[in-house]
XYZ file of C-alpha atoms in Angstrom:
558
model
C -7.872 31.138 29.959
C -4.759 30.548 27.221
C -1.282 29.024 27.020
C 1.277 28.359 23.668
C 3.050 25.555 24.219
C 5.765 25.088 21.650
C 7.489 21.599 20.572
C 10.883 22.164 20.268
C 11.421 19.222 17.138
C 15.012 19.918 17.476
C 18.221 17.105 15.323
C 20.578 16.631 18.314
C 23.871 15.576 18.056
C 25.168 12.910 20.381
C 27.377 14.197 23.128
C 27.934 17.545 21.579
C 26.495 19.122 25.079
C 27.757 22.698 23.461
C 25.650 22.943 20.392
C 22.598 20.662 21.589
C 22.269 23.214 24.462
C 22.958 26.441 22.190
C 20.251 24.890 20.001
C 17.435 24.296 22.861
C 18.707 27.962 24.137
C 17.904 29.178 20.337
C 14.241 27.861 19.934
C 13.426 28.374 23.208
C 14.576 31.552 22.483
C 12.413 31.748 19.620
C 9.553 30.711 20.788
C 9.183 32.843 23.776
C 8.847 36.053 21.888
C 6.652 34.014 19.596
C 4.411 33.912 22.841
C 5.149 30.473 24.044
C 5.391 30.148 27.676
C 6.248 26.323 27.618
C 8.891 24.755 25.426
C 9.079 20.750 25.239
C 12.522 19.256 24.361
C 12.868 15.777 22.582
C 13.820 13.205 24.937
C 17.758 13.495 26.331
C 17.847 16.609 24.689
C 21.263 17.727 26.418
C 23.107 14.724 24.696
C 20.907 13.128 22.196
C 19.730 10.505 22.074
C 21.528 7.234 22.535
C 24.522 8.084 23.838
C 24.791 4.167 24.793
C 28.282 3.551 26.653
C 29.064 7.421 27.452
C 26.584 7.068 29.592
C 28.441 4.810 32.057
C 31.576 7.708 31.679
C 31.192 10.031 35.362
C 32.461 12.927 33.104
C 29.832 12.286 30.277
C 26.964 12.757 33.242
C 28.880 16.191 34.772
C 29.633 17.367 31.770
C 25.577 17.459 31.134
C 24.773 18.764 34.273
C 26.701 21.449 33.754
C 25.144 22.124 30.171
C 21.701 22.033 31.808
C 22.655 24.450 34.161
C 24.308 26.903 30.833
C 20.399 26.294 29.884
C 18.758 27.217 32.626
C 21.446 30.405 32.912
C 20.608 31.867 29.300
C 17.175 31.078 30.298
C 16.805 32.917 33.249
C 15.611 36.417 31.827
C 12.512 35.199 30.579
C 9.554 35.479 32.928
C 7.125 32.531 33.429
C 9.192 30.602 30.369
C 9.267 26.941 31.444
C 11.478 24.818 29.119
C 11.447 20.630 29.847
C 15.068 19.518 29.366
C 15.496 15.723 28.957
C 19.417 14.363 30.024
C 20.689 11.719 32.130
C 21.400 12.291 35.985
C 23.065 10.546 39.248
C 26.183 7.710 39.187
C 26.490 4.244 39.182
C 28.458 2.125 40.935
C 30.631 0.159 39.494
C 33.749 -2.112 39.501
C 35.271 -4.508 36.374
C 33.059 -7.058 37.049
C 29.989 -5.383 38.033
C 27.645 -1.985 37.240
C 24.745 -1.337 39.327
C 23.504 1.603 37.717
C 22.568 4.247 39.641
C 21.628 6.951 36.295
C 18.072 7.336 35.545
C 16.761 9.178 32.236
C 15.527 12.830 33.055
C 13.664 15.558 32.349
C 14.266 18.519 33.933
C 11.805 21.523 33.885
C 13.669 24.725 34.140
C 12.492 28.193 34.866
C 13.468 31.641 35.595
C 17.461 30.309 35.908
C 16.206 27.228 38.059
C 15.481 23.947 37.939
C 11.788 23.678 39.623
C 10.840 20.462 38.734
C 13.003 16.828 37.778
C 11.319 13.461 36.639
C 12.873 10.223 36.157
C 11.528 7.741 33.673
C 10.277 5.189 34.862
C 9.680 2.413 31.910
C 12.802 1.323 30.519
C 12.531 -0.097 27.303
C 14.443 -3.070 26.690
C 13.922 -4.061 23.162
C 14.274 -3.782 19.319
C 17.213 -0.840 19.579
C 16.479 0.131 22.585
C 19.415 -1.077 25.999
C 17.946 1.552 28.709
C 18.062 -1.097 31.687
C 21.971 -1.419 30.778
C 21.961 2.652 31.652
C 19.374 3.616 33.689
C 16.967 2.901 37.077
C 13.971 3.243 36.448
C 12.445 6.099 38.115
C 9.553 6.398 40.858
C 6.803 8.788 41.696
C 5.424 11.559 39.356
C 6.250 15.444 37.987
C 3.697 17.430 38.174
C 4.832 21.223 37.555
C 2.647 24.760 36.559
C 2.875 26.437 33.540
C 2.106 29.837 32.176
C 2.180 33.980 33.278
C 0.051 34.025 36.784
C -3.269 33.627 36.437
C -4.015 31.230 33.359
C -1.261 28.455 34.723
C -1.508 25.171 33.560
C -1.319 22.098 35.531
C 1.427 19.850 33.208
C 2.211 16.255 33.867
C 5.750 15.166 32.556
C 6.242 11.435 30.769
C 9.261 10.250 28.443
C 9.073 8.391 26.027
C 8.150 4.845 27.179
C 6.036 5.932 29.538
C 2.890 7.106 28.117
C 2.626 3.352 26.498
C 2.184 2.191 30.251
C -1.094 3.414 31.881
C 0.301 4.003 34.925
C 2.761 6.934 34.752
C -0.243 8.987 33.316
C -2.918 7.719 35.451
C -0.654 8.471 38.312
C 0.206 11.997 36.731
C -3.582 12.572 36.587
C -4.648 11.616 39.991
C -1.823 14.367 41.293
C -3.363 17.317 39.760
C -2.204 17.355 36.248
C -4.951 18.669 33.507
C -2.145 18.359 30.576
C 0.503 15.227 29.744
C 3.410 16.657 28.408
C 5.796 13.393 26.612
C 9.159 14.090 25.194
C 10.515 11.195 23.304
C 13.092 9.919 20.971
C 11.298 7.267 19.403
C 13.040 5.805 16.765
C 11.612 5.227 13.622
C 10.214 2.177 10.959
C 7.604 2.085 8.428
C 4.820 2.356 10.320
C 5.593 3.373 13.043
C 4.193 7.234 13.260
C -0.022 5.752 13.225
C 1.218 3.307 15.496
C 2.538 6.156 18.505
C -0.920 8.486 17.772
C -2.699 5.118 18.091
C -1.341 4.620 21.585
C -1.438 8.366 22.851
C -4.792 8.117 21.614
C -5.415 5.027 24.191
C -3.766 7.259 26.473
C -5.393 10.235 26.674
C -8.886 8.360 26.705
C -8.066 5.757 29.260
C -7.377 8.837 31.898
C -9.222 11.654 29.832
C -6.654 14.727 30.048
C -5.222 15.778 26.584
C -1.231 15.194 25.502
C 1.405 17.399 23.655
C 3.797 14.894 21.939
C 7.466 16.181 21.313
C 9.355 13.835 18.990
C 12.976 14.100 18.136
C 14.101 14.604 14.238
C 17.271 13.405 13.089
C 19.969 10.321 11.756
C 22.370 8.418 14.542
C 23.981 5.469 13.028
C 21.528 3.491 11.922
C 18.421 4.317 13.291
C 16.525 7.669 12.107
C 13.945 9.526 14.091
C 11.548 11.471 12.455
C 9.945 14.097 13.946
C 6.222 14.658 13.102
C 5.642 15.695 16.947
C 1.634 16.031 17.683
C -0.826 16.894 20.015
C -4.138 14.919 20.900
C -6.740 16.355 22.414
C -9.034 14.159 25.565
C -11.103 13.022 22.831
C -8.724 11.223 21.484
C -8.962 13.941 18.043
C -5.812 15.280 16.629
C -4.795 18.620 17.841
C -1.621 19.301 16.314
C 0.955 17.335 13.835
C 4.415 18.616 12.943
C 6.280 17.762 9.620
C 8.168 15.023 9.340
C 12.173 14.297 8.981
C 12.570 17.644 9.282
C 13.071 20.374 12.149
C 9.674 22.611 13.218
C 8.821 24.727 16.200
C 4.702 23.634 16.141
C 3.003 25.988 18.227
C 0.335 24.891 20.394
C -2.701 26.713 21.680
C -4.189 25.748 25.321
C -7.493 27.487 25.338
C -9.500 26.016 28.814
C -12.811 27.776 29.368
C -14.146 26.673 33.237
C -13.621 22.487 33.668
C -12.834 22.363 29.315
C -9.455 22.428 28.050
C -9.202 22.865 24.032
C -6.019 22.296 22.299
C -5.460 23.375 18.577
C -2.268 23.898 16.190
C -1.542 23.458 12.333
C -1.958 19.995 11.813
C 0.237 18.768 8.308
C -1.266 15.827 6.354
C 0.159 12.378 7.144
C 2.343 11.148 4.118
C 2.038 7.476 2.286
C 4.263 4.645 3.579
C 7.007 5.192 0.833
C 7.212 8.803 1.238
C 8.108 7.791 4.595
C 10.855 5.429 3.551
C 12.172 7.768 1.307
C 12.867 10.695 3.583
C 14.196 8.309 6.103
C 16.234 7.607 3.900
C 17.499 10.397 2.628
C 17.865 11.658 6.903
C 19.824 9.233 7.132
C 22.788 9.321 4.738
C 22.154 12.848 4.812
C 23.223 13.271 9.071
C 25.664 10.041 9.411
C 27.462 11.945 6.443
C 26.875 15.087 7.793
C 27.579 14.404 11.892
C 30.450 12.431 11.222
C 32.427 15.188 8.606
C 32.664 13.185 5.396
C 33.235 15.651 2.739
C 31.599 13.467 0.075
C 30.458 10.029 -1.102
C 31.135 7.144 -3.950
C 29.326 4.104 -4.953
C 29.607 1.473 -7.224
C 27.368 2.300 -10.290
C 26.550 -1.101 -11.898
C 23.552 -0.699 -14.063
C 21.675 -2.835 -11.687
C 18.840 -1.722 -9.116
C 20.522 -1.561 -5.842
C 23.289 0.811 -6.908
C 20.464 2.918 -8.573
C 18.686 3.500 -5.753
C 21.393 4.411 -3.683
C 22.896 6.909 -5.744
C 19.000 8.735 -6.446
C 18.934 8.584 -2.414
C 22.755 9.738 -1.840
C 21.628 12.545 -4.037
C 18.723 13.438 -2.541
C 20.676 13.560 0.775
C 23.742 15.830 -0.537
C 23.375 17.374 -3.472
C 24.700 16.217 -6.435
C 28.074 17.812 -6.025
C 29.155 15.428 -3.480
C 28.442 12.566 -4.696
C 30.406 10.577 -7.302
C 29.575 7.273 -9.002
C 32.268 4.936 -10.546
C 31.006 1.810 -13.146
C 33.995 -0.776 -13.171
C 32.815 -3.140 -15.414
C 34.295 -6.743 -15.982
C 34.294 -9.430 -18.391
C 30.699 -10.177 -17.995
C 29.735 -6.693 -17.515
C 26.111 -6.328 -20.214
C 26.708 -3.210 -22.466
C 23.273 -2.416 -21.632
C 24.548 -2.164 -17.443
C 26.928 0.142 -18.460
C 24.546 2.245 -21.364
C 22.239 2.418 -18.482
C 24.986 3.903 -15.658
C 26.006 6.694 -18.113
C 21.911 7.848 -18.484
C 21.918 7.765 -14.985
C 24.566 9.428 -14.016
C 24.254 12.351 -16.395
C 20.117 12.418 -15.320
C 21.288 13.252 -11.945
C 24.516 15.332 -12.596
C 27.238 13.455 -10.980
C 30.667 12.824 -11.575
C 31.103 9.636 -13.471
C 34.526 7.644 -13.949
C 34.890 4.224 -15.246
C 37.397 1.834 -13.972
C 37.773 -1.497 -16.268
C 38.375 -4.705 -13.520
C 39.801 -6.308 -16.626
C 43.128 -6.078 -16.215
C 43.192 -6.746 -13.246
C 40.927 -9.576 -13.331
C 43.397 -11.563 -15.455
C 46.693 -10.391 -13.141
C 44.432 -12.593 -10.275
C 43.770 -15.427 -12.712
C 47.127 -15.749 -13.845
C 48.983 -15.123 -10.188
C 46.225 -18.112 -9.411
C 46.647 -20.410 -12.280
C 49.050 -23.284 -11.113
C 47.054 -23.288 -7.455
C 43.976 -23.550 -8.853
C 45.466 -25.186 -12.448
C 42.301 -28.456 -13.547
C 39.476 -26.811 -11.151
C 36.911 -24.752 -12.565
C 35.503 -21.406 -12.085
C 33.029 -21.344 -9.152
C 32.045 -18.327 -6.942
C 36.083 -18.167 -5.920
C 36.436 -15.898 -9.423
C 33.509 -14.099 -8.830
C 34.379 -12.925 -4.944
C 37.683 -11.917 -6.838
C 36.095 -9.619 -9.647
C 33.865 -8.295 -6.375
C 37.104 -7.143 -4.032
C 38.843 -6.040 -7.069
C 35.764 -3.232 -7.188
C 36.025 -2.896 -3.581
C 39.325 -2.246 -3.184
C 39.331 0.434 -5.853
C 36.709 1.559 -3.859
C 38.017 2.343 -1.158
C 41.422 3.274 -2.436
C 39.232 6.275 -3.933
C 38.258 6.797 -0.325
C 41.602 7.031 1.259
C 42.809 8.960 -1.453
C 40.246 11.854 -1.137
C 38.320 11.744 2.076
C 34.889 10.153 0.452
C 33.370 7.190 2.385
C 32.072 4.557 0.340
C 28.323 3.064 0.170
C 27.529 0.419 0.172
C 24.227 -0.712 -2.102
C 23.543 -4.368 -0.480
C 19.578 -5.156 -0.172
C 18.225 -7.053 3.224
C 17.572 -10.367 1.227
C 21.126 -10.206 0.246
C 22.502 -9.952 3.345
C 20.206 -12.115 5.098
C 21.298 -14.728 2.261
C 24.351 -14.538 2.288
C 24.399 -13.124 -1.492
C 26.514 -10.635 -0.394
C 31.460 -10.630 -0.863
C 33.507 -10.467 2.177
C 35.764 -8.134 1.372
C 34.124 -6.852 -1.955
C 30.923 -5.279 -2.432
C 30.526 -5.232 1.269
C 33.283 -3.135 1.545
C 32.560 0.406 2.561
C 31.273 2.518 5.338
C 28.016 3.047 5.041
C 25.003 0.406 3.958
C 21.871 2.825 2.665
C 19.603 0.089 1.981
C 20.352 -2.621 3.636
C 17.059 -2.971 5.759
C 15.120 -2.959 2.596
C 14.036 -6.096 0.947
C 14.687 -6.383 -2.478
C 10.938 -6.422 -3.719
C 11.194 -2.760 -1.663
C 14.090 -1.326 -3.497
C 12.186 -1.885 -6.559
C 8.784 -0.471 -5.749
C 10.532 2.443 -4.196
C 12.548 2.698 -7.355
C 9.309 3.430 -9.116
C 7.947 6.026 -5.920
C 11.187 7.908 -7.026
C 10.137 7.951 -10.432
C 6.947 9.258 -10.134
C 7.959 11.740 -7.230
C 10.966 14.384 -7.258
C 10.669 15.459 -3.140
C 14.520 17.521 -2.826
C 14.122 18.736 -6.525
C 17.210 16.781 -7.696
C 15.337 15.252 -11.060
C 11.870 13.697 -12.180
C 12.814 9.929 -13.106
C 15.973 9.612 -12.191
C 16.291 5.952 -12.752
C 16.350 4.548 -16.624
C 13.324 2.405 -17.012
C 14.900 -0.484 -18.251
C 17.320 -0.763 -14.674
C 13.473 -1.921 -13.115
C 12.969 -3.872 -15.555
C 15.691 -5.842 -16.563
C 16.233 -9.267 -14.554
C 18.317 -7.996 -11.594
C 21.948 -9.883 -11.783
C 24.902 -9.571 -10.426
C 27.115 -10.101 -14.074
C 30.069 -11.566 -12.275
C 29.863 -15.090 -14.432
C 28.373 -15.396 -18.449
C 23.998 -15.231 -18.408
C 24.073 -15.096 -14.780
C 20.722 -13.720 -12.584
C 19.800 -13.666 -8.697
C 17.568 -16.414 -9.227
C 20.062 -19.168 -10.203
C 21.222 -18.690 -6.721
C 17.918 -18.053 -4.749
C 14.474 -18.176 -4.700
C 12.144 -15.580 -6.257
C 12.548 -12.472 -4.403
C 8.436 -12.721 -4.169
C 8.867 -15.481 -1.833
C 12.117 -14.765 -0.579
C 11.058 -11.319 0.822
C 7.932 -13.280 2.218
C 9.836 -16.085 4.382
C 12.274 -13.059 5.081
C 9.800 -11.292 6.587
C 7.569 -14.001 8.693
C 10.999 -15.806 9.812
C 13.066 -13.073 10.785
C 10.816 -9.856 11.581
C 8.261 -11.781 13.050
C 9.924 -14.823 14.301
C 7.787 -17.179 12.683
C 8.808 -21.052 12.630
C 9.422 -22.885 9.703
C 6.208 -25.046 10.436
C 4.310 -21.415 10.576
C 5.651 -20.971 7.171
C 4.930 -24.338 6.151
C 1.468 -24.060 6.767
C 0.830 -20.552 5.323
C 1.415 -22.208 1.917
C 5.913 -21.381 1.362
C 7.086 -25.018 0.039
C 9.767 -26.567 2.210
C 12.156 -26.429 0.275
C 12.500 -22.518 -0.325
C 11.867 -22.546 3.812
C 14.922 -25.107 4.069
C 16.970 -23.587 1.353
C 16.496 -19.787 3.410
C 16.581 -20.359 6.932
C 19.351 -22.426 6.257
C 21.302 -19.517 4.688
C 20.346 -17.127 7.021
C 21.541 -18.957 9.490
C 25.111 -19.924 7.812
C 25.366 -16.140 7.047
C 25.322 -14.870 10.511
C 29.658 -14.488 10.227
C 29.200 -12.215 7.077
C 26.492 -9.569 8.424
C 28.621 -9.144 11.490
C 30.990 -7.058 9.249
C 28.842 -5.602 7.575
C 29.324 -1.758 7.645
C 26.514 0.086 9.822
C 23.756 1.107 7.799
C 19.661 2.178 8.214
C 17.305 0.533 10.001
C 13.348 1.149 8.494
C 11.641 -2.184 9.349
C 10.576 -3.210 12.939
C 13.731 -5.676 13.019
C 16.625 -4.992 11.024
C 20.044 -6.915 11.009
C 21.470 -4.004 13.698
C 21.250 -3.715 17.088
C 17.642 -5.653 17.200
C 19.518 -8.571 15.587
C 21.553 -10.833 17.862
C 22.041 -14.121 16.922
C 25.206 -15.583 17.445
C 27.823 -16.968 14.877
C 28.394 -20.415 15.988
C 25.052 -22.287 16.409
C 23.451 -25.434 15.675
C 20.157 -24.787 16.537
C 17.368 -23.593 13.650
C 13.919 -22.576 14.846
């Protein structure tokens, strides 16, 4: 007995119900002609993941219901084809003060124009970037249906994402007669998550004794990225199939059964390195944020430093050189090597490059403020004025030509407030917001050694990587004048911010108490800045975004 299953690894757009429905119809039609009789689409594939407070609108749920009906109708003529689609169902009781969720995160099984079964997600994640208990109620029971043509039917148990991380849903499906588990998913990327996912699903199949097919979303949605890399496991835990990451794909999985044994087989794409995954995630995040929101192009301030260099390389890989513009804005403190290296990098990548000196504007500000500042030494005030002049120029170009400004600040800077409100923080999308500085350097070297999108080998001049980092806002300035060495800072940040370790645990781990006290204090007092920063791509298991929710007014420090 043989059943072919198509994993439709789709890049969907939140709220584009008609577009998503058509993408599902097209994928299912193609899969049917390739011999598939079961098609799995990602979690909430009708509406896109995650639609956030759109779920609270009755009109949105009704539109999703209509889109499901449209998909069922369009595929009604394909005999014996089952298609699993994800969508929200139900409603709730709401007043101005109270909301009682009556909605479910559901999967419907479509066959020959009808919904033949429905499953409601039982385990609702409410951690990291997940907020599903705000919108959904947990489902009850199981969903087992038969897929395939007459005589070759396989009993398939449906699970939705988080359900498969717990024992009970899979066990209940097995007890209800399932011979195979089909898991539809929208699980946000962070470095290492792919391996975690496969290992957890391996534990699940070994516990319940059933093979498993894992259909995953791909694409960028605001701050999160979904990497795809759908897969299938045999009942013994071996990998039977794996789709490529970070691109759409239709993976055809062959299910062969002889007597009581069921064996899955398909193409297996090798795993990539962590840095390759990280690069592809950043590129996809930029491409989809710009494309799905309709921005024609991007621009950024290119300083001759490592952060803006990395952002430029990512932007060109994501969008192509024709849609990227770099602007160098030298000040009185800009070193010659900075504009030389900026020019060189722009030439290597072939992007439009312009130089706009901020010296006249900076002098004009100082002249205007001379009487107010009389007798006072120059300090961070004058440094911030330079950053804000640059931010104003970039935003003026953005307003005039419609390009979105990519900011270039990294996680180490965002954590400690080593950035300027309405200056280098001004923009629409923070590409490397979740990369600590040491990762910025490492990823720059990775990109110089690889050319994954064919946009040019070794795009970042070596001196940009090797010179000591500096904001160049005062004479002979270095980042380490204001911060601990980045190896120390990033180590503290990872443990304190990402893993919730205490000050005493950090000191016990060997960090100098003065450095720990300094860094943790900076993290605390700069919450107000981070709240005003642009959205940026999440690539770690905890970013300064939806999974970091600290009060601004706060006198506690762990």
